[in-house]
Amino acid sequence: MDPKELWRTGQDQTQPVKCPRCGLPWEPVPTDDHDRVMLEPDFYAPAHTVPPRQRWYVRQGWAVQDDSCPRPSRQCRIAHALAYPEQELPDLWGWLTALREEIPRQAGRLFQRLTSYCPSKDLSLAVSGSRPGLQEYGRLMDDARRDAAPKPRPDYPPKKPPSPPPPDPPTKQAAAPAVHRRPTVLIANRRAANWALENAPWSEKKAAVRVVEQLRAWGYLGAAAQQERYTAVTRGLARAALGDGGRRITVHVADQEGAALIMVLSHRDGPGRLDESFLPSVAALGVLSCGADTDGDEPGNRRWALLEL
């Protein structure tokens, strides 16, 4: 029976759910997609030894998956179905399966090149079943090179081409004035997500909904007060970016060490007007820090806020 159907229609939810095959207990944990996963109880494995799509982390009573590269000391949970000995394992390492499928294709292409290079040779010994023997390929290639006609030797000594004229001495030029460039934002070694939204009245609400949903998918914002604060901050940043008059805006969110960064960029041909009351209004919402960048050397404006998770 499917473990999900067994949880919905089977045993009493006050009793531990047991596997119908081995009779051992499961640990049902709800997931962020309104479902449940049956985890192996009281078992923790080093996360870097488990394939990415099989790692489960329980955060605030929710089971979530994280495909980022874990630290060696991090531990994760696995599903009970993965440990059941009589069930066929899924494709745990997709890259290894693709490599095993590519090796026969590479050997076949090498066999075709060898056939076109020395058609007079007997290649029956170079094939073992449906997979060519690479050592026999090398031997036949060496024989073909030895049998090939020698190339004519060029004239000796070779004619030396005329030397090019010496380059003109460099002329001193006035140093160009230093150009101030706005530093580029780089989000690395952490989870991040971004969305591009059109400049429309509904984009302000859509930006807040997507930021809150993404943070909840990462296992944050369990309290309603937190969701309301993040919604207000995101809508304020998006409202200011939409007021710049660009054709679109981009919304970025990232988390690290108990804090979340929300950044909104307006894309337009030049900096927009910065409202002096914008930063105080965002700071009043309880953020850790906030800022705005309206440098004129690069088009568009950048506004951001850092909040505690």
PDB file of C-alpha atoms in Angstrom:
ATOM      1  CA  MET A   1       0.000   0.000   0.000  1.00  0.00           C
ATOM      2  CA  ASP A   2       1.161   3.507  -0.722  1.00  0.00           C
ATOM      3  CA  PRO A   3       2.521   5.098   2.513  1.00  0.00           C
ATOM      4  CA  LYS A   4       0.532   8.290   1.859  1.00  0.00           C
ATOM      5  CA  GLU A   5      -2.739   6.366   1.415  1.00  0.00           C
ATOM      6  CA  LEU A   6      -1.962   4.273   4.496  1.00  0.00           C
ATOM      7  CA  TRP A   7      -1.620   7.458   6.545  1.00  0.00           C
ATOM      8  CA  ARG A   8      -4.910   8.897   5.236  1.00  0.00           C
ATOM      9  CA  THR A   9      -7.156   5.836   5.511  1.00  0.00           C
ATOM     10  CA  GLY A  10      -5.322   3.278   7.649  1.00  0.00           C
ATOM     11  CA  GLN A  11      -4.296   3.246  11.242  1.00  0.00           C
ATOM     12  CA  ASP A  12      -5.262   5.476  14.100  1.00  0.00           C
ATOM     13  CA  GLN A  13      -3.174   8.658  13.928  1.00  0.00           C
ATOM     14  CA  THR A  14      -2.532   8.446  17.674  1.00  0.00           C
ATOM     15  CA  GLN A  15      -0.635   5.163  17.156  1.00  0.00           C
ATOM     16  CA  PRO A  16       2.758   4.919  15.383  1.00  0.00           C
ATOM     17  CA  VAL A  17       2.426   4.096  11.683  1.00  0.00           C
ATOM     18  CA  LYS A  18       4.085   0.784  10.801  1.00  0.00           C
ATOM     19  CA  CYS A  19       5.473  -0.432   7.494  1.00  0.00           C
ATOM     20  CA  PRO A  20       3.119  -3.054   5.933  1.00  0.00           C
ATOM     21  CA  ARG A  21       6.150  -4.987   4.615  1.00  0.00           C
ATOM     22  CA  CYS A  22       8.576  -5.215   7.554  1.00  0.00           C
ATOM     23  CA  GLY A  23       6.273  -4.222  10.462  1.00  0.00           C
ATOM     24  CA  LEU A  24       8.726  -1.617  11.785  1.00  0.00           C
ATOM     25  CA  PRO A  25       7.502   1.908  12.661  1.00  0.00           C
ATOM     26  CA  TRP A  26       7.696   4.909  10.365  1.00  0.00           C
ATOM     27  CA  GLU A  27       7.958   8.551  11.381  1.00  0.00           C
ATOM     28  CA  PRO A  28       5.430  10.567   9.332  1.00  0.00           C
ATOM     29  CA  VAL A  29       6.470  14.212   8.893  1.00  0.00           C
ATOM     30  CA  PRO A  30       4.481  16.825   6.873  1.00  0.00           C
ATOM     31  CA  THR A  31       6.198  18.470   3.900  1.00  0.00           C
ATOM     32  CA  ASP A  32       5.902  21.993   2.525  1.00  0.00           C
ATOM     33  CA  ASP A  33       3.722  20.769  -0.402  1.00  0.00           C
ATOM     34  CA  HIS A  34       0.890  19.653   1.938  1.00  0.00           C
ATOM     35  CA  ASP A  35       1.953  16.005   1.877  1.00  0.00           C
ATOM     36  CA  ARG A  36       3.758  13.613   4.220  1.00  0.00           C
ATOM     37  CA  VAL A  37       7.008  11.679   4.001  1.00  0.00           C
ATOM     38  CA  MET A  38       7.696   8.522   6.013  1.00  0.00           C
ATOM     39  CA  LEU A  39      11.198   8.883   7.487  1.00  0.00           C
ATOM     40  CA  GLU A  40      13.419   6.230   9.051  1.00  0.00           C
ATOM     41  CA  PRO A  41      13.027   6.873  12.804  1.00  0.00           C
ATOM     42  CA  ASP A  42      16.033   7.759  14.995  1.00  0.00           C
ATOM     43  CA  PHE A  43      18.525   7.566  12.103  1.00  0.00           C
ATOM     44  CA  TYR A  44      20.815  10.389  10.985  1.00  0.00           C
ATOM     45  CA  ALA A  45      23.365  10.112   8.164  1.00  0.00           C
ATOM     46  CA  PRO A  46      26.194  12.464   7.080  1.00  0.00           C
ATOM     47  CA  ALA A  47      24.512  14.695   4.514  1.00  0.00           C
ATOM     48  CA  HIS A  48      27.446  14.748   2.087  1.00  0.00           C
ATOM     49  CA  THR A  49      27.213  10.929   1.682  1.00  0.00           C
ATOM     50  CA  VAL A  50      23.516  10.959   0.709  1.00  0.00           C
ATOM     51  CA  PRO A  51      22.411  11.816  -2.887  1.00  0.00           C
ATOM     52  CA  PRO A  52      20.927  15.346  -3.161  1.00  0.00           C
ATOM     53  CA  ARG A  53      17.272  14.402  -3.825  1.00  0.00           C
ATOM     54  CA  GLN A  54      17.234  11.894  -0.932  1.00  0.00           C
ATOM     55  CA  ARG A  55      18.259  14.300   1.886  1.00  0.00           C
ATOM     56  CA  TRP A  56      15.488  15.317   4.308  1.00  0.00           C
ATOM     57  CA  TYR A  57      15.787  17.939   7.061  1.00  0.00           C
ATOM     58  CA  VAL A  58      13.145  18.455   9.749  1.00  0.00           C
ATOM     59  CA  ARG A  59      12.753  22.140  10.625  1.00  0.00           C
ATOM     60  CA  GLN A  60      10.063  23.359  12.972  1.00  0.00           C
ATOM     61  CA  GLY A  61       8.071  20.157  12.395  1.00  0.00           C
ATOM     62  CA  TRP A  62       8.295  20.301   8.565  1.00  0.00           C
ATOM     63  CA  ALA A  63      10.353  18.011   6.289  1.00  0.00           C
ATOM     64  CA  VAL A  64      12.241  19.942   3.595  1.00  0.00           C
ATOM     65  CA  GLN A  65      14.874  19.078   0.990  1.00  0.00           C
ATOM     66  CA  ASP A  66      18.054  21.091   0.374  1.00  0.00           C
ATOM     67  CA  ASP A  67      20.106  20.349  -2.769  1.00  0.00           C
ATOM     68  CA  SER A  68      22.968  22.700  -1.879  1.00  0.00           C
ATOM     69  CA  CYS A  69      26.380  21.249  -1.018  1.00  0.00           C
ATOM     70  CA  PRO A  70      26.280  20.432   2.728  1.00  0.00           C
ATOM     71  CA  ARG A  71      29.059  20.814   5.259  1.00  0.00           C
ATOM     72  CA  PRO A  72      30.866  17.567   6.255  1.00  0.00           C
ATOM     73  CA  SER A  73      29.496  17.855   9.783  1.00  0.00           C
ATOM     74  CA  ARG A  74      25.859  18.248   8.711  1.00  0.00           C
ATOM     75  CA  GLN A  75      23.433  15.344   9.194  1.00  0.00           C
ATOM     76  CA  CYS A  76      20.191  14.534   7.404  1.00  0.00           C
ATOM     77  CA  ARG A  77      17.308  12.028   7.461  1.00  0.00           C
ATOM     78  CA  ILE A  78      16.328   9.457   4.814  1.00  0.00           C
ATOM     79  CA  ALA A  79      13.007   7.912   3.846  1.00  0.00           C
ATOM     80  CA  HIS A  80      12.114   4.482   5.214  1.00  0.00           C
ATOM     81  CA  ALA A  81      11.507   3.189   1.669  1.00  0.00           C
ATOM     82  CA  LEU A  82      15.153   3.887   0.805  1.00  0.00           C
ATOM     83  CA  ALA A  83      16.367   1.553   3.582  1.00  0.00           C
ATOM     84  CA  TYR A  84      13.893  -1.280   2.907  1.00  0.00           C
ATOM     85  CA  PRO A  85      16.054  -4.152   1.514  1.00  0.00           C
ATOM     86  CA  GLU A  86      13.490  -5.738  -0.825  1.00  0.00           C
ATOM     87  CA  GLN A  87      12.568  -2.539  -2.682  1.00  0.00           C
ATOM     88  CA  GLU A  88      14.448  -1.547  -5.854  1.00  0.00           C
ATOM     89  CA  LEU A  89      16.572   1.546  -5.324  1.00  0.00           C
ATOM     90  CA  PRO A  90      15.934   4.669  -7.470  1.00  0.00           C
ATOM     91  CA  ASP A  91      18.549   6.268  -9.713  1.00  0.00           C
ATOM     92  CA  LEU A  92      20.615   7.822  -6.905  1.00  0.00           C
ATOM     93  CA  TRP A  93      23.436   9.261  -9.023  1.00  0.00           C
ATOM     94  CA  GLY A  94      22.066  10.593 -12.304  1.00  0.00           C
ATOM     95  CA  TRP A  95      25.474  11.782 -13.523  1.00  0.00           C
ATOM     96  CA  LEU A  96      26.920   8.245 -13.124  1.00  0.00           C
ATOM     97  CA  THR A  97      24.057   6.715 -15.115  1.00  0.00           C
ATOM     98  CA  ALA A  98      24.587   9.251 -17.908  1.00  0.00           C
ATOM     99  CA  LEU A  99      28.342   8.509 -17.946  1.00  0.00           C
ATOM    100  CA  ARG A 100      27.756   4.736 -18.190  1.00  0.00           C
ATOM    101  CA  GLU A 101      25.444   5.356 -21.166  1.00  0.00           C
ATOM    102  CA  GLU A 102      27.980   7.669 -22.859  1.00  0.00           C
ATOM    103  CA  ILE A 103      30.951   5.220 -22.698  1.00  0.00           C
ATOM    104  CA  PRO A 104      29.522   2.758 -25.319  1.00  0.00           C
ATOM    105  CA  ARG A 105      28.668   5.676 -27.637  1.00  0.00           C
ATOM    106  CA  GLN A 106      32.227   7.016 -27.432  1.00  0.00           C
ATOM    107  CA  ALA A 107      33.671   3.551 -28.179  1.00  0.00           C
ATOM    108  CA  GLY A 108      31.329   3.191 -31.174  1.00  0.00           C
ATOM    109  CA  ARG A 109      32.415   6.550 -32.614  1.00  0.00           C
ATOM    110  CA  LEU A 110      36.081   5.523 -32.197  1.00  0.00           C
ATOM    111  CA  PHE A 111      35.392   2.273 -34.077  1.00  0.00           C
ATOM    112  CA  GLN A 112      33.784   4.208 -36.954  1.00  0.00           C
ATOM    113  CA  ARG A 113      36.786   6.568 -37.214  1.00  0.00           C
ATOM    114  CA  LEU A 114      39.175   3.587 -37.260  1.00  0.00           C
ATOM    115  CA  THR A 115      37.151   1.887 -40.021  1.00  0.00           C
ATOM    116  CA  SER A 116      37.347   4.985 -42.222  1.00  0.00           C
ATOM    117  CA  TYR A 117      41.076   5.449 -41.482  1.00  0.00           C
ATOM    118  CA  CYS A 118      42.233   1.922 -42.470  1.00  0.00           C
ATOM    119  CA  PRO A 119      39.449   0.195 -44.478  1.00  0.00           C
ATOM    120  CA  SER A 120      41.806  -2.573 -45.699  1.00  0.00           C
ATOM    121  CA  LYS A 121      42.444  -3.907 -42.177  1.00  0.00           C
ATOM    122  CA  ASP A 122      40.549  -6.814 -40.660  1.00  0.00           C
ATOM    123  CA  LEU A 123      38.673  -5.282 -37.719  1.00  0.00           C
ATOM    124  CA  SER A 124      36.860  -8.413 -36.596  1.00  0.00           C
ATOM    125  CA  LEU A 125      39.314  -8.876 -33.696  1.00  0.00           C
ATOM    126  CA  ALA A 126      38.693  -5.328 -32.529  1.00  0.00           C
ATOM    127  CA  VAL A 127      35.082  -6.001 -31.596  1.00  0.00           C
ATOM    128  CA  SER A 128      34.051  -8.042 -28.578  1.00  0.00           C
ATOM    129  CA  GLY A 129      30.314  -8.569 -28.728  1.00  0.00           C
ATOM    130  CA  SER A 130      28.778  -5.093 -29.167  1.00  0.00           C
ATOM    131  CA  ARG A 131      31.603  -3.152 -27.438  1.00  0.00           C
ATOM    132  CA  PRO A 132      34.951  -2.559 -29.237  1.00  0.00           C
ATOM    133  CA  GLY A 133      38.267  -3.444 -27.606  1.00  0.00           C
ATOM    134  CA  LEU A 134      40.247  -0.228 -27.082  1.00  0.00           C
ATOM    135  CA  GLN A 135      43.652  -1.950 -26.847  1.00  0.00           C
ATOM    136  CA  GLU A 136      43.080  -3.571 -30.262  1.00  0.00           C
ATOM    137  CA  TYR A 137      42.134  -0.142 -31.627  1.00  0.00           C
ATOM    138  CA  GLY A 138      45.490   1.281 -30.546  1.00  0.00           C
ATOM    139  CA  ARG A 139      47.436  -1.578 -32.144  1.00  0.00           C
ATOM    140  CA  LEU A 140      45.630  -1.219 -35.472  1.00  0.00           C
ATOM    141  CA  MET A 141      46.120   2.545 -35.474  1.00  0.00           C
ATOM    142  CA  ASP A 142      49.884   2.085 -34.969  1.00  0.00           C
ATOM    143  CA  ASP A 143      50.018  -0.417 -37.870  1.00  0.00           C
ATOM    144  CA  ALA A 144      48.136   1.997 -40.124  1.00  0.00           C
ATOM    145  CA  ARG A 145      50.559   4.837 -39.344  1.00  0.00           C
ATOM    146  CA  ARG A 146      53.561   2.639 -40.149  1.00  0.00           C
ATOM    147  CA  ASP A 147      52.034   1.533 -43.459  1.00  0.00           C
ATOM    148  CA  ALA A 148      51.197   5.081 -44.525  1.00  0.00           C
ATOM    149  CA  ALA A 149      53.390   6.671 -47.197  1.00  0.00           C
ATOM    150  CA  PRO A 150      56.068   9.003 -45.736  1.00  0.00           C
ATOM    151  CA  LYS A 151      55.459  12.702 -46.189  1.00  0.00           C
ATOM    152  CA  PRO A 152      57.924  14.570 -48.432  1.00  0.00           C
ATOM    153  CA  ARG A 153      60.627  16.396 -46.517  1.00  0.00           C
ATOM    154  CA  PRO A 154      60.538  20.172 -46.865  1.00  0.00           C
ATOM    155  CA  ASP A 155      63.489  22.096 -48.267  1.00  0.00           C
ATOM    156  CA  TYR A 156      66.401  22.400 -45.866  1.00  0.00           C
ATOM    157  CA  PRO A 157      67.351  24.836 -44.577  1.00  0.00           C
ATOM    158  CA  PRO A 158      63.941  26.509 -44.660  1.00  0.00           C
ATOM    159  CA  LYS A 159      63.704  29.985 -46.034  1.00  0.00           C
ATOM    160  CA  LYS A 160      63.524  32.557 -43.318  1.00  0.00           C
ATOM    161  CA  PRO A 161      60.771  35.110 -43.839  1.00  0.00           C
ATOM    162  CA  PRO A 162      61.773  38.774 -43.708  1.00  0.00           C
ATOM    163  CA  SER A 163      61.711  40.316 -40.271  1.00  0.00           C
ATOM    164  CA  PRO A 164      58.925  42.777 -39.625  1.00  0.00           C
ATOM    165  CA  PRO A 165      59.868  46.411 -39.069  1.00  0.00           C
ATOM    166  CA  PRO A 166      60.398  47.433 -35.448  1.00  0.00           C
ATOM    167  CA  PRO A 167      57.299  48.838 -33.783  1.00  0.00           C
ATOM    168  CA  ASP A 168      56.974  52.537 -33.214  1.00  0.00           C
ATOM    169  CA  PRO A 169      57.982  53.671 -29.750  1.00  0.00           C
ATOM    170  CA  PRO A 170      54.998  54.114 -27.458  1.00  0.00           C
ATOM    171  CA  THR A 171      53.776  57.628 -27.008  1.00  0.00           C
ATOM    172  CA  LYS A 172      52.800  58.945 -23.648  1.00  0.00           C
ATOM    173  CA  GLN A 173      49.110  59.560 -23.332  1.00  0.00           C
ATOM    174  CA  ALA A 174      47.287  61.444 -20.694  1.00  0.00           C
ATOM    175  CA  ALA A 175      45.862  59.160 -18.049  1.00  0.00           C
ATOM    176  CA  ALA A 176      42.149  58.759 -18.383  1.00  0.00           C
ATOM    177  CA  PRO A 177      40.170  60.060 -15.418  1.00  0.00           C
ATOM    178  CA  ALA A 178      39.113  57.398 -12.972  1.00  0.00           C
ATOM    179  CA  VAL A 179      35.506  56.314 -13.457  1.00  0.00           C
ATOM    180  CA  HIS A 180      33.537  55.409 -10.370  1.00  0.00           C
ATOM    181  CA  ARG A 181      31.534  52.255 -10.874  1.00  0.00           C
ATOM    182  CA  ARG A 182      28.832  50.980  -8.634  1.00  0.00           C
ATOM    183  CA  PRO A 183      29.948  47.681  -7.071  1.00  0.00           C
ATOM    184  CA  THR A 184      28.130  44.667  -8.467  1.00  0.00           C
ATOM    185  CA  VAL A 185      25.969  42.636  -6.115  1.00  0.00           C
ATOM    186  CA  LEU A 186      27.209  39.024  -5.769  1.00  0.00           C
ATOM    187  CA  ILE A 187      25.144  36.389  -3.934  1.00  0.00           C
ATOM    188  CA  ALA A 188      27.213  33.189  -3.553  1.00  0.00           C
ATOM    189  CA  ASN A 189      27.491  30.142  -1.265  1.00  0.00           C
ATOM    190  CA  ARG A 190      23.944  30.473   0.002  1.00  0.00           C
ATOM    191  CA  ARG A 191      20.397  29.801  -1.126  1.00  0.00           C
ATOM    192  CA  ALA A 192      18.866  32.513  -3.305  1.00  0.00           C
ATOM    193  CA  ALA A 193      15.893  33.064  -5.598  1.00  0.00           C
ATOM    194  CA  ASN A 194      14.832  35.907  -7.907  1.00  0.00           C
ATOM    195  CA  TRP A 195      11.876  36.902 -10.070  1.00  0.00           C
ATOM    196  CA  ALA A 196      11.385  39.448 -12.883  1.00  0.00           C
ATOM    197  CA  LEU A 197       8.073  41.329 -12.718  1.00  0.00           C
ATOM    198  CA  GLU A 198       6.527  43.833 -15.090  1.00  0.00           C
ATOM    199  CA  ASN A 199       5.761  47.392 -14.040  1.00  0.00           C
ATOM    200  CA  ALA A 200       2.099  46.867 -13.232  1.00  0.00           C
ATOM    201  CA  PRO A 201      -0.164  47.657 -10.256  1.00  0.00           C
ATOM    202  CA  TRP A 202      -0.349  43.984  -9.230  1.00  0.00           C
ATOM    203  CA  SER A 203       3.434  43.421  -9.210  1.00  0.00           C
ATOM    204  CA  GLU A 204       3.768  44.880  -5.680  1.00  0.00           C
ATOM    205  CA  LYS A 205       1.504  42.220  -4.146  1.00  0.00           C
ATOM    206  CA  LYS A 206       2.950  39.448  -6.352  1.00  0.00           C
ATOM    207  CA  ALA A 207       6.501  40.250  -5.173  1.00  0.00           C
ATOM    208  CA  ALA A 208       5.492  39.966  -1.489  1.00  0.00           C
ATOM    209  CA  VAL A 209       3.634  36.680  -2.069  1.00  0.00           C
ATOM    210  CA  ARG A 210       6.586  35.080  -3.834  1.00  0.00           C
ATOM    211  CA  VAL A 211       9.122  36.163  -1.200  1.00  0.00           C
ATOM    212  CA  VAL A 212       6.984  34.797   1.654  1.00  0.00           C
ATOM    213  CA  GLU A 213       6.298  31.514  -0.172  1.00  0.00           C
ATOM    214  CA  GLN A 214      10.006  31.006  -0.912  1.00  0.00           C
ATOM    215  CA  LEU A 215      11.047  31.606   2.708  1.00  0.00           C
ATOM    216  CA  ARG A 216       8.338  29.229   3.920  1.00  0.00           C
ATOM    217  CA  ALA A 217       9.627  26.603   1.476  1.00  0.00           C
ATOM    218  CA  TRP A 218      13.060  27.001   3.101  1.00  0.00           C
ATOM    219  CA  GLY A 219      11.527  26.321   6.515  1.00  0.00           C
ATOM    220  CA  TYR A 220      11.120  29.890   7.838  1.00  0.00           C
ATOM    221  CA  LEU A 221       8.278  32.281   8.721  1.00  0.00           C
ATOM    222  CA  GLY A 222       6.291  29.930  10.902  1.00  0.00           C
ATOM    223  CA  ALA A 223       4.597  32.789  12.790  1.00  0.00           C
ATOM    224  CA  ALA A 224       1.927  35.010  11.236  1.00  0.00           C
ATOM    225  CA  ALA A 225       3.590  38.156  12.613  1.00  0.00           C
ATOM    226  CA  GLN A 226       6.774  37.324  10.719  1.00  0.00           C
ATOM    227  CA  GLN A 227       4.861  36.832   7.485  1.00  0.00           C
ATOM    228  CA  GLU A 228       3.135  40.197   7.912  1.00  0.00           C
ATOM    229  CA  ARG A 229       6.457  41.995   8.548  1.00  0.00           C
ATOM    230  CA  TYR A 230       8.130  40.404   5.506  1.00  0.00           C
ATOM    231  CA  THR A 231       5.079  41.212   3.378  1.00  0.00           C
ATOM    232  CA  ALA A 232       5.141  44.869   4.429  1.00  0.00           C
ATOM    233  CA  VAL A 233       8.890  45.249   3.800  1.00  0.00           C
ATOM    234  CA  THR A 234       8.748  43.577   0.373  1.00  0.00           C
ATOM    235  CA  ARG A 235       5.757  45.649  -0.726  1.00  0.00           C
ATOM    236  CA  GLY A 236       7.526  48.827   0.373  1.00  0.00           C
ATOM    237  CA  LEU A 237      10.655  47.989  -1.617  1.00  0.00           C
ATOM    238  CA  ALA A 238       8.638  46.962  -4.681  1.00  0.00           C
ATOM    239  CA  ARG A 239       6.455  50.086  -4.480  1.00  0.00           C
ATOM    240  CA  ALA A 240       9.507  52.345  -4.520  1.00  0.00           C
ATOM    241  CA  ALA A 241      11.068  50.430  -7.440  1.00  0.00           C
ATOM    242  CA  LEU A 242       7.840  50.585  -9.462  1.00  0.00           C
ATOM    243  CA  GLY A 243       7.743  54.332  -8.852  1.00  0.00           C
ATOM    244  CA  ASP A 244      11.038  54.760 -10.749  1.00  0.00           C
ATOM    245  CA  GLY A 245       9.120  54.233 -14.008  1.00  0.00           C
ATOM    246  CA  GLY A 246      11.161  51.397 -15.504  1.00  0.00           C
ATOM    247  CA  ARG A 247       9.689  48.698 -17.722  1.00  0.00           C
ATOM    248  CA  ARG A 248      10.314  45.954 -15.154  1.00  0.00           C
ATOM    249  CA  ILE A 249      11.737  45.183 -11.707  1.00  0.00           C
ATOM    250  CA  THR A 250      13.616  42.181 -10.301  1.00  0.00           C
ATOM    251  CA  VAL A 251      13.109  40.842  -6.774  1.00  0.00           C
ATOM    252  CA  HIS A 252      15.897  38.869  -5.037  1.00  0.00           C
ATOM    253  CA  VAL A 253      15.836  36.961  -1.714  1.00  0.00           C
ATOM    254  CA  ALA A 254      18.621  35.037   0.068  1.00  0.00           C
ATOM    255  CA  ASP A 255      19.161  33.588   3.559  1.00  0.00           C
ATOM    256  CA  GLN A 256      22.274  33.084   5.695  1.00  0.00           C
ATOM    257  CA  GLU A 257      22.965  32.618   9.402  1.00  0.00           C
ATOM    258  CA  GLY A 258      19.503  33.474  10.674  1.00  0.00           C
ATOM    259  CA  ALA A 259      18.899  36.512   8.454  1.00  0.00           C
ATOM    260  CA  ALA A 260      17.203  37.109   5.102  1.00  0.00           C
ATOM    261  CA  LEU A 261      18.163  39.700   2.457  1.00  0.00           C
ATOM    262  CA  ILE A 262      15.417  41.165   0.258  1.00  0.00           C
ATOM    263  CA  MET A 263      16.586  43.327  -2.650  1.00  0.00           C
ATOM    264  CA  VAL A 264      14.565  44.977  -5.425  1.00  0.00           C
ATOM    265  CA  LEU A 265      16.156  46.484  -8.545  1.00  0.00           C
ATOM    266  CA  SER A 266      14.423  48.853 -10.930  1.00  0.00           C
ATOM    267  CA  HIS A 267      15.573  48.664 -14.545  1.00  0.00           C
ATOM    268  CA  ARG A 268      15.434  52.023 -16.301  1.00  0.00           C
ATOM    269  CA  ASP A 269      17.674  54.284 -18.384  1.00  0.00           C
ATOM    270  CA  GLY A 270      19.034  56.318 -15.494  1.00  0.00           C
ATOM    271  CA  PRO A 271      18.590  56.689 -11.728  1.00  0.00           C
ATOM    272  CA  GLY A 272      15.169  57.483 -10.398  1.00  0.00           C
ATOM    273  CA  ARG A 273      14.234  59.960  -7.699  1.00  0.00           C
ATOM    274  CA  LEU A 274      14.997  58.805  -4.150  1.00  0.00           C
ATOM    275  CA  ASP A 275      12.310  59.679  -1.628  1.00  0.00           C
ATOM    276  CA  GLU A 276      13.888  60.913   1.615  1.00  0.00           C
ATOM    277  CA  SER A 277      11.132  59.285   3.680  1.00  0.00           C
ATOM    278  CA  PHE A 278      11.676  55.836   2.109  1.00  0.00           C
ATOM    279  CA  LEU A 279      14.492  54.554   4.339  1.00  0.00           C
ATOM    280  CA  PRO A 280      12.902  55.744   7.637  1.00  0.00           C
ATOM    281  CA  SER A 281       9.628  54.060   6.664  1.00  0.00           C
ATOM    282  CA  VAL A 282      11.397  50.741   5.953  1.00  0.00           C
ATOM    283  CA  ALA A 283      13.492  50.973   9.144  1.00  0.00           C
ATOM    284  CA  ALA A 284      10.314  51.468  11.174  1.00  0.00           C
ATOM    285  CA  LEU A 285       9.136  47.978  10.132  1.00  0.00           C
ATOM    286  CA  GLY A 286      11.765  46.300  12.364  1.00  0.00           C
ATOM    287  CA  VAL A 287      14.556  45.480   9.907  1.00  0.00           C
ATOM    288  CA  LEU A 288      18.189  44.904  10.896  1.00  0.00           C
ATOM    289  CA  SER A 289      19.456  47.309   8.219  1.00  0.00           C
ATOM    290  CA  CYS A 290      18.335  48.805   4.911  1.00  0.00           C
ATOM    291  CA  GLY A 291      19.728  50.962   2.151  1.00  0.00           C
ATOM    292  CA  ALA A 292      19.292  52.401  -1.344  1.00  0.00           C
ATOM    293  CA  ASP A 293      21.788  52.923  -4.154  1.00  0.00           C
ATOM    294  CA  THR A 294      21.054  55.576  -6.796  1.00  0.00           C
ATOM    295  CA  ASP A 295      24.506  55.934  -8.378  1.00  0.00           C
ATOM    296  CA  GLY A 296      24.289  57.774 -11.702  1.00  0.00           C
ATOM    297  CA  ASP A 297      27.091  55.831 -13.438  1.00  0.00           C
ATOM    298  CA  GLU A 298      24.880  52.776 -13.952  1.00  0.00           C
ATOM    299  CA  PRO A 299      21.189  52.734 -14.964  1.00  0.00           C
ATOM    300  CA  GLY A 300      18.569  51.670 -12.481  1.00  0.00           C
ATOM    301  CA  ASN A 301      18.204  51.859  -8.703  1.00  0.00           C
ATOM    302  CA  ARG A 302      18.847  49.275  -6.010  1.00  0.00           C
ATOM    303  CA  ARG A 303      16.996  49.039  -2.690  1.00  0.00           C
ATOM    304  CA  TRP A 304      17.483  46.375  -0.027  1.00  0.00           C
ATOM    305  CA  ALA A 305      16.596  45.354   3.537  1.00  0.00           C
ATOM    306  CA  LEU A 306      18.041  42.782   5.959  1.00  0.00           C
ATOM    307  CA  LEU A 307      15.590  41.086   8.348  1.00  0.00           C
ATOM    308  CA  GLU A 308      15.958  38.579  11.163  1.00  0.00           C
ATOM    309  CA  LEU A 309      14.436  35.134  10.567  1.00  0.00           C
TER     310      LEU A 309
END
